mmCIF file of C-alpha atoms in Angstrom:
data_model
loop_
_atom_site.group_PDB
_atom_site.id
_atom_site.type_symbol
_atom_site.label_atom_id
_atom_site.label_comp_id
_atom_site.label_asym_id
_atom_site.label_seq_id
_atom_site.Cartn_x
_atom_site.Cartn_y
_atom_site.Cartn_z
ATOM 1 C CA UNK A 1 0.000 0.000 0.000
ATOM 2 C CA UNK A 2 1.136 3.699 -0.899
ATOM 3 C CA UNK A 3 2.874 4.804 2.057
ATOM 4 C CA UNK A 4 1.191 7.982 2.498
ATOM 5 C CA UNK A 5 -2.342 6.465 2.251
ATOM 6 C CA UNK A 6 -1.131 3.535 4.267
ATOM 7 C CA UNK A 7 0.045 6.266 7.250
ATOM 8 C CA UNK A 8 -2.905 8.311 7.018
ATOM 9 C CA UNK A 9 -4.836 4.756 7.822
ATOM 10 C CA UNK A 10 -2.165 4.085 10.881
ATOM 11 C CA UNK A 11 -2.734 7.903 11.778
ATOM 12 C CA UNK A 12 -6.466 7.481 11.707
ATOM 13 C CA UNK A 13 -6.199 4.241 13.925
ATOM 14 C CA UNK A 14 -4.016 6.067 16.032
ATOM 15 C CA UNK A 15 -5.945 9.343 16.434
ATOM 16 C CA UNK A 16 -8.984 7.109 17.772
ATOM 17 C CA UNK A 17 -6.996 4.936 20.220
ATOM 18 C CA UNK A 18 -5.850 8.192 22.001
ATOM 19 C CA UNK A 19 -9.031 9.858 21.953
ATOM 20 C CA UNK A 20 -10.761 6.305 23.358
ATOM 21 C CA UNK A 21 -8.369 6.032 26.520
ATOM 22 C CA UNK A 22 -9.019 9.542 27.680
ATOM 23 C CA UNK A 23 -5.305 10.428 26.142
ATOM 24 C CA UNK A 24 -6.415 13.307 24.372
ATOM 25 C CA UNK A 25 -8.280 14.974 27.813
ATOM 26 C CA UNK A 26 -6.123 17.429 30.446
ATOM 27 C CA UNK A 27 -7.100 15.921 33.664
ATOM 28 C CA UNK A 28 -6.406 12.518 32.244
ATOM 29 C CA UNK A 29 -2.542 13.718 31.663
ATOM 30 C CA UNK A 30 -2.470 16.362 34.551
ATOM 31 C CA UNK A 31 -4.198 13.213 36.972
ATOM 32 C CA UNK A 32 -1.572 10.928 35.948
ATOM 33 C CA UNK A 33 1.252 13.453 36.832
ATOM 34 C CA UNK A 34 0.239 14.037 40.185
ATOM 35 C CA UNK A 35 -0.002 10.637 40.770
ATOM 36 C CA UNK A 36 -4.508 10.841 40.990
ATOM 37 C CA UNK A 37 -5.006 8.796 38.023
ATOM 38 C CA UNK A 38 -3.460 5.838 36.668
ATOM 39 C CA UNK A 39 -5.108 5.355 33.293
ATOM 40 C CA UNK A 40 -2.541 6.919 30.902
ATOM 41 C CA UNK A 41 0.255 4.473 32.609
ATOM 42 C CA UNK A 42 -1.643 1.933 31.735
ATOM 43 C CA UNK A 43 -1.665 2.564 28.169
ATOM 44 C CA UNK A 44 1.921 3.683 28.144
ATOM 45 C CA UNK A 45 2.702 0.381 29.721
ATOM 46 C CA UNK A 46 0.694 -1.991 27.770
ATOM 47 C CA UNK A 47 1.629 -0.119 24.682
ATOM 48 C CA UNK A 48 5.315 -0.523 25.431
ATOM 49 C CA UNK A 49 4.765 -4.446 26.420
ATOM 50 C CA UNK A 50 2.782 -5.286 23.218
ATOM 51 C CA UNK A 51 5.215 -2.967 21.172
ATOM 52 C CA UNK A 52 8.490 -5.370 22.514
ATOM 53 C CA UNK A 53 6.647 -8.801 22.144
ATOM 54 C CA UNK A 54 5.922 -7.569 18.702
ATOM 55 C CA UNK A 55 8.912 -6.632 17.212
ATOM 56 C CA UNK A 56 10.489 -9.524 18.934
ATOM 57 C CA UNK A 57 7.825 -11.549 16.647
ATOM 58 C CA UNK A 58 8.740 -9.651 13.482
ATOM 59 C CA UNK A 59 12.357 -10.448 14.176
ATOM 60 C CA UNK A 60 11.751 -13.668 13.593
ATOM 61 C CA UNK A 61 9.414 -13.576 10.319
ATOM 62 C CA UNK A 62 11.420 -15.287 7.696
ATOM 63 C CA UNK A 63 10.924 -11.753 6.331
ATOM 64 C CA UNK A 64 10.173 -9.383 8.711
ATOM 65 C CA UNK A 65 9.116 -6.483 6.171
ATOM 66 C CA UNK A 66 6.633 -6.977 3.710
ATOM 67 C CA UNK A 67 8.921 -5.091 1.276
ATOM 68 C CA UNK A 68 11.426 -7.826 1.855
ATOM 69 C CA UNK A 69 14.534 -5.305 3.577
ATOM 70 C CA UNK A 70 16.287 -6.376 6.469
ATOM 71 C CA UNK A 71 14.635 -4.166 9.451
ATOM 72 C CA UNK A 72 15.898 -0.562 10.218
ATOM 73 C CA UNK A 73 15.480 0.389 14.068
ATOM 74 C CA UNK A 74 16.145 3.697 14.521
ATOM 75 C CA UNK A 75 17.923 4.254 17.529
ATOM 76 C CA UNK A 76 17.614 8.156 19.085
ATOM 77 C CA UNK A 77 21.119 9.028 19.561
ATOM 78 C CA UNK A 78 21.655 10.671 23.212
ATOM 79 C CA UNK A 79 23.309 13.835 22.775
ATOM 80 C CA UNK A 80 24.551 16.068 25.519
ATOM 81 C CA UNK A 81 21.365 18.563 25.232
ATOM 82 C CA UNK A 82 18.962 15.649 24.652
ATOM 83 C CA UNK A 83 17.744 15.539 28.657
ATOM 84 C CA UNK A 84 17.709 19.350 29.174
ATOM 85 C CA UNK A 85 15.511 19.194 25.788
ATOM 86 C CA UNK A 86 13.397 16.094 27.414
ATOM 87 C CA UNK A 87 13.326 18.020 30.379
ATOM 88 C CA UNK A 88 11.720 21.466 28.696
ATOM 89 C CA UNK A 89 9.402 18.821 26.578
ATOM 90 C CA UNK A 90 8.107 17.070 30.151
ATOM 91 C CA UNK A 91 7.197 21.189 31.917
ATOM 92 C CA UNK A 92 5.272 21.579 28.301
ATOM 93 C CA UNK A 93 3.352 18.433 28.864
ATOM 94 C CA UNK A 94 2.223 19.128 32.589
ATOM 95 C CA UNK A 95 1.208 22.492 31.273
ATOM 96 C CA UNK A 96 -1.002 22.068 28.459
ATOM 97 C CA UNK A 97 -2.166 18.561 29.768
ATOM 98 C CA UNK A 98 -1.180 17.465 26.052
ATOM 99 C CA UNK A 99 1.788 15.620 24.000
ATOM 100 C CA UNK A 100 2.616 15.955 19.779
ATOM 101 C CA UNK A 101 0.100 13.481 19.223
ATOM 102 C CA UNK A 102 -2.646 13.781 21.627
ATOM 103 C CA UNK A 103 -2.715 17.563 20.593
ATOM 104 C CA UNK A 104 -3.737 16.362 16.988
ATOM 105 C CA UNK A 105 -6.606 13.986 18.758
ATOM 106 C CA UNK A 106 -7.618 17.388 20.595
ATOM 107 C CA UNK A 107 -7.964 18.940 17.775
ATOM 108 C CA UNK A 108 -10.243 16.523 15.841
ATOM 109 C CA UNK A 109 -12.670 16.655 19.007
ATOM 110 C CA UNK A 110 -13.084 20.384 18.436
ATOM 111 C CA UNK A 111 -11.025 21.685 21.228
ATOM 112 C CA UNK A 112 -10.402 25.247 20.772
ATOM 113 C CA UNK A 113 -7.631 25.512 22.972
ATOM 114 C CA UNK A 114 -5.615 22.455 21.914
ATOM 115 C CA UNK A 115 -5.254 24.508 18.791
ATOM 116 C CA UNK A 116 -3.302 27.146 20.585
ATOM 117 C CA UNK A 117 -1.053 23.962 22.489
ATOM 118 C CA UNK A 118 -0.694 23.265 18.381
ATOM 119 C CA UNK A 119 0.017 26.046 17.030
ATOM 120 C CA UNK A 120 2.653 26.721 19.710
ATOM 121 C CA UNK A 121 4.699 23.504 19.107
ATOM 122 C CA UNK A 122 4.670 24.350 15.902
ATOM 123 C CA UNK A 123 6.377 27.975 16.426
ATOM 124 C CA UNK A 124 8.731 25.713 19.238
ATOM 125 C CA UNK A 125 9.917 23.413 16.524
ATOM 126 C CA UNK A 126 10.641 26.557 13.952
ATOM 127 C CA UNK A 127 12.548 27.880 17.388
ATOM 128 C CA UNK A 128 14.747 24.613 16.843
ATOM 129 C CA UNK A 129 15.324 24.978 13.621
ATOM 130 C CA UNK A 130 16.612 28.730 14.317
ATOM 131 C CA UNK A 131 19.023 28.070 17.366
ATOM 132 C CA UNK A 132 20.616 25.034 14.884
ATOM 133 C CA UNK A 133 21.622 27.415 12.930
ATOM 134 C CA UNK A 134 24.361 28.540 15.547
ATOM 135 C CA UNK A 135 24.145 25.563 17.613
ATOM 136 C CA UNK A 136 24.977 22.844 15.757
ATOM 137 C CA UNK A 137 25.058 20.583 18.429
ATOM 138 C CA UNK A 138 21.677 20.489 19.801
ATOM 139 C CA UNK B 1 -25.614 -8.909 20.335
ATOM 140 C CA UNK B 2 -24.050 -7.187 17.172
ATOM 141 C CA UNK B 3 -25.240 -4.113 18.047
ATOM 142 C CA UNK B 4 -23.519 -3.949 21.846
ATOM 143 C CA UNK B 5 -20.211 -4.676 20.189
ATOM 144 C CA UNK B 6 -20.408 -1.932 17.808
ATOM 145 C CA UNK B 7 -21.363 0.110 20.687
ATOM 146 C CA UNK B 8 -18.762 -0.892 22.795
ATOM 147 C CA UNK B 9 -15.992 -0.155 19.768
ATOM 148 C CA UNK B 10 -17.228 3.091 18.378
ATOM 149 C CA UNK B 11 -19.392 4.854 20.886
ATOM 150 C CA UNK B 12 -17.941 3.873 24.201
ATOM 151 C CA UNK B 13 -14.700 5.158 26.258
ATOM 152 C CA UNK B 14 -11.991 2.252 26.339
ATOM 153 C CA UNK B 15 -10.205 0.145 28.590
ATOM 154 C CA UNK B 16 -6.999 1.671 28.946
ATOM 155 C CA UNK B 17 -5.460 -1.827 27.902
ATOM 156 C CA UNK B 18 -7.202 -2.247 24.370
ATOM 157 C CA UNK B 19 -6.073 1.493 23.478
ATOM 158 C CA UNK B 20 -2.836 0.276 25.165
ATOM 159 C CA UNK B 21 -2.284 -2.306 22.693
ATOM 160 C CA UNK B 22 -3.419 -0.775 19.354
ATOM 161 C CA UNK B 23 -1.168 2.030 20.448
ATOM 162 C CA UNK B 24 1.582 -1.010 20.997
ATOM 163 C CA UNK B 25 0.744 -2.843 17.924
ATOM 164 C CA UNK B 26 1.465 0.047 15.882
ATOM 165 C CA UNK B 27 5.258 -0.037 15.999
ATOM 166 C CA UNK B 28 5.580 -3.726 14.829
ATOM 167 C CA UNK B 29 3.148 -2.900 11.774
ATOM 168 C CA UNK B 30 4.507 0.195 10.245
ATOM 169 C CA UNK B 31 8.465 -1.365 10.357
ATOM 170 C CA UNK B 32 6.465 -4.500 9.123
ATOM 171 C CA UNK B 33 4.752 -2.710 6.401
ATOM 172 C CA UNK B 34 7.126 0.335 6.232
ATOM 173 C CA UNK B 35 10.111 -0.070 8.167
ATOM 174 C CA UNK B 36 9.562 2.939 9.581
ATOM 175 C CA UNK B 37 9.615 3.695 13.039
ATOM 176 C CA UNK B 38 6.458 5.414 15.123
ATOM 177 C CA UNK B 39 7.137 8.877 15.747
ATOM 178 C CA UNK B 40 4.596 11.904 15.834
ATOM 179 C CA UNK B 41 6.799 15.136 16.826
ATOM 180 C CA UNK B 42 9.311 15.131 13.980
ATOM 181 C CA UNK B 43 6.451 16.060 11.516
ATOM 182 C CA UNK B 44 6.632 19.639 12.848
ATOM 183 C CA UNK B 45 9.080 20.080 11.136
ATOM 184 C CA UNK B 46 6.972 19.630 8.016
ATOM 185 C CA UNK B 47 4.308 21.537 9.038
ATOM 186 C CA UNK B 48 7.410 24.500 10.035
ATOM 187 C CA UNK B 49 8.202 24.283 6.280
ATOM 188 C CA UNK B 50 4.220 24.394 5.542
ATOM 189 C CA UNK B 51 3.135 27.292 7.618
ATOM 190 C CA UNK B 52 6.347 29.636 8.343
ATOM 191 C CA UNK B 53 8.688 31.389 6.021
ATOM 192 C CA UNK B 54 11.559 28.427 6.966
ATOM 193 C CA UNK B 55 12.820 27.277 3.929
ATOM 194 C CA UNK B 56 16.471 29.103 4.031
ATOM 195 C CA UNK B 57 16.958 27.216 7.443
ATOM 196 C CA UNK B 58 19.360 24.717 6.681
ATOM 197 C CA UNK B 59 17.733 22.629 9.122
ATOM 198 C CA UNK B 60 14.950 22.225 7.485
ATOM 199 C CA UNK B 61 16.268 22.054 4.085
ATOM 200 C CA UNK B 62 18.406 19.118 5.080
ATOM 201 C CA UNK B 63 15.774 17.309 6.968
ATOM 202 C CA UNK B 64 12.893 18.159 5.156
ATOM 203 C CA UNK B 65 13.202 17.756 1.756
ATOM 204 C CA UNK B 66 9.890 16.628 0.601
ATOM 205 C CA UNK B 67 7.288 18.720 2.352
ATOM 206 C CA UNK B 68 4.516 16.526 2.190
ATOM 207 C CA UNK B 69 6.177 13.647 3.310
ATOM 208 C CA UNK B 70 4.355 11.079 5.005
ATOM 209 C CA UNK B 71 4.851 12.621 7.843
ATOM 210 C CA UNK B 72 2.273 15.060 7.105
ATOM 211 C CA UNK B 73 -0.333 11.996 6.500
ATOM 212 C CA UNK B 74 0.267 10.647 9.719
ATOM 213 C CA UNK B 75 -0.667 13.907 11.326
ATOM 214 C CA UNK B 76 -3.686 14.559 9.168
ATOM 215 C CA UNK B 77 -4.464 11.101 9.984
ATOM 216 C CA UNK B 78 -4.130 11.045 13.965
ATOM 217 C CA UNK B 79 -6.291 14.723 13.587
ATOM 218 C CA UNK B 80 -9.104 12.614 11.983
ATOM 219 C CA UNK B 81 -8.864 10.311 14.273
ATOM 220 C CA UNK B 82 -9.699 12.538 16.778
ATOM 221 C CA UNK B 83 -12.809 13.519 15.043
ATOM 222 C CA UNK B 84 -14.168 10.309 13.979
ATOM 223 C CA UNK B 85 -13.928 9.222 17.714
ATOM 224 C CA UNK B 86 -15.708 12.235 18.960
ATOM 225 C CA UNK B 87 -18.749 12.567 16.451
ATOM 226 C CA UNK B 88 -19.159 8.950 17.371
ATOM 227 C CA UNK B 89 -19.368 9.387 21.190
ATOM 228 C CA UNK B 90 -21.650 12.769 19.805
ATOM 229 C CA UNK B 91 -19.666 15.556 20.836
ATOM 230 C CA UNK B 92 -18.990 16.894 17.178
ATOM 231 C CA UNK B 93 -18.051 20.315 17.219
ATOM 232 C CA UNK B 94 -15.982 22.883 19.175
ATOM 233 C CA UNK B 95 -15.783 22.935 22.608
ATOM 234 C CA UNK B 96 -13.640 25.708 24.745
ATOM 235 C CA UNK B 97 -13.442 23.038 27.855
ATOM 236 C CA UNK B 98 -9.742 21.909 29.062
ATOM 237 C CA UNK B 99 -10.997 19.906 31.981
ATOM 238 C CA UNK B 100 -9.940 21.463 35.376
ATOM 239 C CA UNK B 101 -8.200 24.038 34.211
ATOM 240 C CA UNK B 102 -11.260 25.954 31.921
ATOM 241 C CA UNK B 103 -13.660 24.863 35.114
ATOM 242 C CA UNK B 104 -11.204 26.313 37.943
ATOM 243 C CA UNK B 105 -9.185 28.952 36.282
ATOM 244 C CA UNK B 106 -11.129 31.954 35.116
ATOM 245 C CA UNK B 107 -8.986 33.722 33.054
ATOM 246 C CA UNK B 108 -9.882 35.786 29.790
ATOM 247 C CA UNK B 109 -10.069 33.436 26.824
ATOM 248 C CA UNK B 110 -6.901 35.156 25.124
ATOM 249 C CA UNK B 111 -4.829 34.491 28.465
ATOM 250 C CA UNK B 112 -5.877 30.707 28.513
ATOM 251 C CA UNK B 113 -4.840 30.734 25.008
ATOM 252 C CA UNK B 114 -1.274 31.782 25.539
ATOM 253 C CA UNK B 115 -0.973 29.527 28.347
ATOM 254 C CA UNK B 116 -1.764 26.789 26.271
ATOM 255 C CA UNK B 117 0.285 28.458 23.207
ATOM 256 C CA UNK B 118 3.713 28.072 25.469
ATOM 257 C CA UNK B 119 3.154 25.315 27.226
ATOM 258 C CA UNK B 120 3.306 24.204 23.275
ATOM 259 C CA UNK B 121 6.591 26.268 22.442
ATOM 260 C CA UNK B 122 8.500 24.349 25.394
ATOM 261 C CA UNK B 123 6.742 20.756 23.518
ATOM 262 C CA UNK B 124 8.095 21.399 20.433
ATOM 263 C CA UNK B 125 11.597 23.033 20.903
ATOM 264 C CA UNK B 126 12.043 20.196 23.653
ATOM 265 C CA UNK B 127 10.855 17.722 21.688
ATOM 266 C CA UNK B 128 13.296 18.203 18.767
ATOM 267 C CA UNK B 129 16.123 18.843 21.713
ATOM 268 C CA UNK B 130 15.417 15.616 22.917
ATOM 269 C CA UNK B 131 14.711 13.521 19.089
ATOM 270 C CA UNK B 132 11.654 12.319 20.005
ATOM 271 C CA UNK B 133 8.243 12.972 21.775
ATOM 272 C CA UNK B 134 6.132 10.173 23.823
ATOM 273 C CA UNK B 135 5.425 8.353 20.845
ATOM 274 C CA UNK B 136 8.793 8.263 19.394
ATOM 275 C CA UNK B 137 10.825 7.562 22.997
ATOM 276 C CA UNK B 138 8.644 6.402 25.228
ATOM 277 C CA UNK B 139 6.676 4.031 23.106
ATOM 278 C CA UNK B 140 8.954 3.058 20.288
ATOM 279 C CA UNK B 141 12.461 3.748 21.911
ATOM 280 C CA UNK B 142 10.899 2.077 25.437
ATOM 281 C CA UNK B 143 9.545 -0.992 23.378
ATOM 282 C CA UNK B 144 12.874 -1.511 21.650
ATOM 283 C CA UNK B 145 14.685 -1.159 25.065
ATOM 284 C CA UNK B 146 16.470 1.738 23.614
ATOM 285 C CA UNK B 147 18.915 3.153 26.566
ATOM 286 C CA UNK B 148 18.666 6.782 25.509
ATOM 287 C CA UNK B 149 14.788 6.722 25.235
ATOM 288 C CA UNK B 150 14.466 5.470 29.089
ATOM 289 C CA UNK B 151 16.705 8.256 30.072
ATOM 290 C CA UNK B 152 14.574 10.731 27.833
ATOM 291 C CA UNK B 153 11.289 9.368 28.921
ATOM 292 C CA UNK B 154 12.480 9.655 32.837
ATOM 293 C CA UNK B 155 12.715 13.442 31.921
ATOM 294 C CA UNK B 156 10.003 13.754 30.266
ATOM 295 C CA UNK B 157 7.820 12.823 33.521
ATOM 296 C CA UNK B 158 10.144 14.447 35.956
ATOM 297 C CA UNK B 159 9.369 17.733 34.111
ATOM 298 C CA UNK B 160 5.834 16.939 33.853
ATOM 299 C CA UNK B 161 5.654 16.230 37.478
ATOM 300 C CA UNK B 162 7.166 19.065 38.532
ATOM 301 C CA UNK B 163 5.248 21.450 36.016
ATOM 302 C CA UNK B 164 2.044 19.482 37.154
ATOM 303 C CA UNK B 165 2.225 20.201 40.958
ATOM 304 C CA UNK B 166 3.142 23.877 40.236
ATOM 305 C CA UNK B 167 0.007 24.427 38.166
ATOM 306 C CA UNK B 168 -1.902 22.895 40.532
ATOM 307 C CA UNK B 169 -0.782 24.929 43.699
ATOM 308 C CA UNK B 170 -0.766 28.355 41.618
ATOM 309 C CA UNK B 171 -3.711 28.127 39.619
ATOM 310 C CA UNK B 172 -5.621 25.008 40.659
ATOM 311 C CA UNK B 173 -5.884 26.015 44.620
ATOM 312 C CA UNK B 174 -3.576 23.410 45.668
ATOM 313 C CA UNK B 175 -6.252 20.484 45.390
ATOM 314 C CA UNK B 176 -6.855 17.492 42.738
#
């Protein structure tokens, strides 16, 4: 399948999952920092446990892409910034109760200010790409 | 019979462990079908090149080369997602609720809004500082027992938890 049709199916299936579990709602991330609600741990931790059983099934498939290439894990590199950056990412989650992707499940439910949490990563990410410019190594 | 299942799928609220493992099951499938790891925040830098006068950056020339990459489906896709899930459940349009914070704080709706706006600034420029949002380290990187992902997802929470208790005390009245 067309690999932009074929992610816009994943993204879809995605997109519903989050909004399901509660993922996309403030008090459900806010709740789960302050240690109130459990819910979102949950699905972070079953997510995590299905995700490693799986790929250690696909590792085994005779062929373990359907394209026929050896598999590709990406590995995130850890740079020396990388856990300051993880740092600023985690005091932008508690505040707008939201994460990359359960912003885009906010704003498919119609809320108004998960557009602002959107439009805000996107002007953090252009932010990025101007401090790279003399900071090469972040 | 039928229709309590259908109900149960498409109107309901989920167990956290069936949302748990779709979410899971999606980074097997897309290396199986696309060898392509799951990751939502790096497509920012897509819609950067999209929305914002960017393309002399040579960050995102470099990275970005195709602006509607797939990337840009994915995101379109998760947005939809969203929507589908809500009309179902029946609360289609817009709604100005955030939970707690619209029914304690009762700020102007322009204030709200830049809250909201930076706590998004310090999600993005982190993310990209850090290579990889929840999705990207703490499902995919956690699932492939990736050491620099467990070190970035610790961070990720201890700055949530720290940013969580300080919005509660200054602007939630200290109670949960």
């Amino acid at each position: 399948m067309d690999k932009k049709l074929g992610f816009l199916g994943f993204g879809i299936l995605f997109g519903f999952a989050l909004s399901r579990v509660g993922a996309s709602d403030f008090d459900l991330i806010l709740g789960m920092f302050l240690g109130a609600d459990y819910t979102l741990i949950g699905v972070i931790g079953i997510a995590v446990v299905v995700g490693f059983i799986g790929m250690q099934l696909i590792k085994k498939f005779e062929q373990p892409t359907i394209s026929g290439e050896s598999l590709k894990i990406s590995y995130k590199e850890l740079k020396p910034w990388s856990l300051v950056g993880a740092g600023i990412f985690g005091l932008g989650w508690g505040i707008s109760g939201a994460c990359p992707g359960t912003v885009l499940a906010q704003l498919g439910e119609g809320k108004v200010f998960g557009f602002f949490t959107f439009a805000g990563m996107i002007v953090g990410t252009y932010i990025y790409a101007r401090l790279k410019e003399e900071r090469p190594e972040l | 019979m039928i229709a309590t299942l259908l109900r149960t799928i498409f109107v309901d609220p989920w167990p956290f462990w069936a949302g748990g493992m779709i979410i899971g099951l999606l980074v097997p499938l897309l290396y199986y079908y696309y060898n392509t790891a799951l990751g939502v925040s790096t497509g920012y830098g897509n819609l950067v090149k999209i929305f914002l006068p960017s393309r002399h950056l040579e960050w995102i020339k470099t990275k970005f080369p195709e602006t509607w990459s797939w990337r840009v489906y994915f995101i379109i896709g998760i947005i939809l997602g969203g929507f589908i899930s809500s009309a179902l459940a029946g609360n289609a349009g817009l709604t100005t609720e955030m939970g707690r914070f619209t029914d304690t704080v009762q700020w102007p709706g322009l204030l709200t809004a830049i809250y909201f706006f930076v706590g998004g600034v310090l999600l993005g420029l982190g993310a990209r500082i850090a290579g990889g949002c929840t999705s990207g380290h703490s499902i995919h990187g956690l699932a492939n027992l990736h050491i620099s992902s467990m070190l970035a997802s610790a961070m990720f929470v201890i700055g949530g938890i720290i940013a969580a208790n300080l919005v509660r005390v200054t602007l939630l009245g200290g109670v949960w």
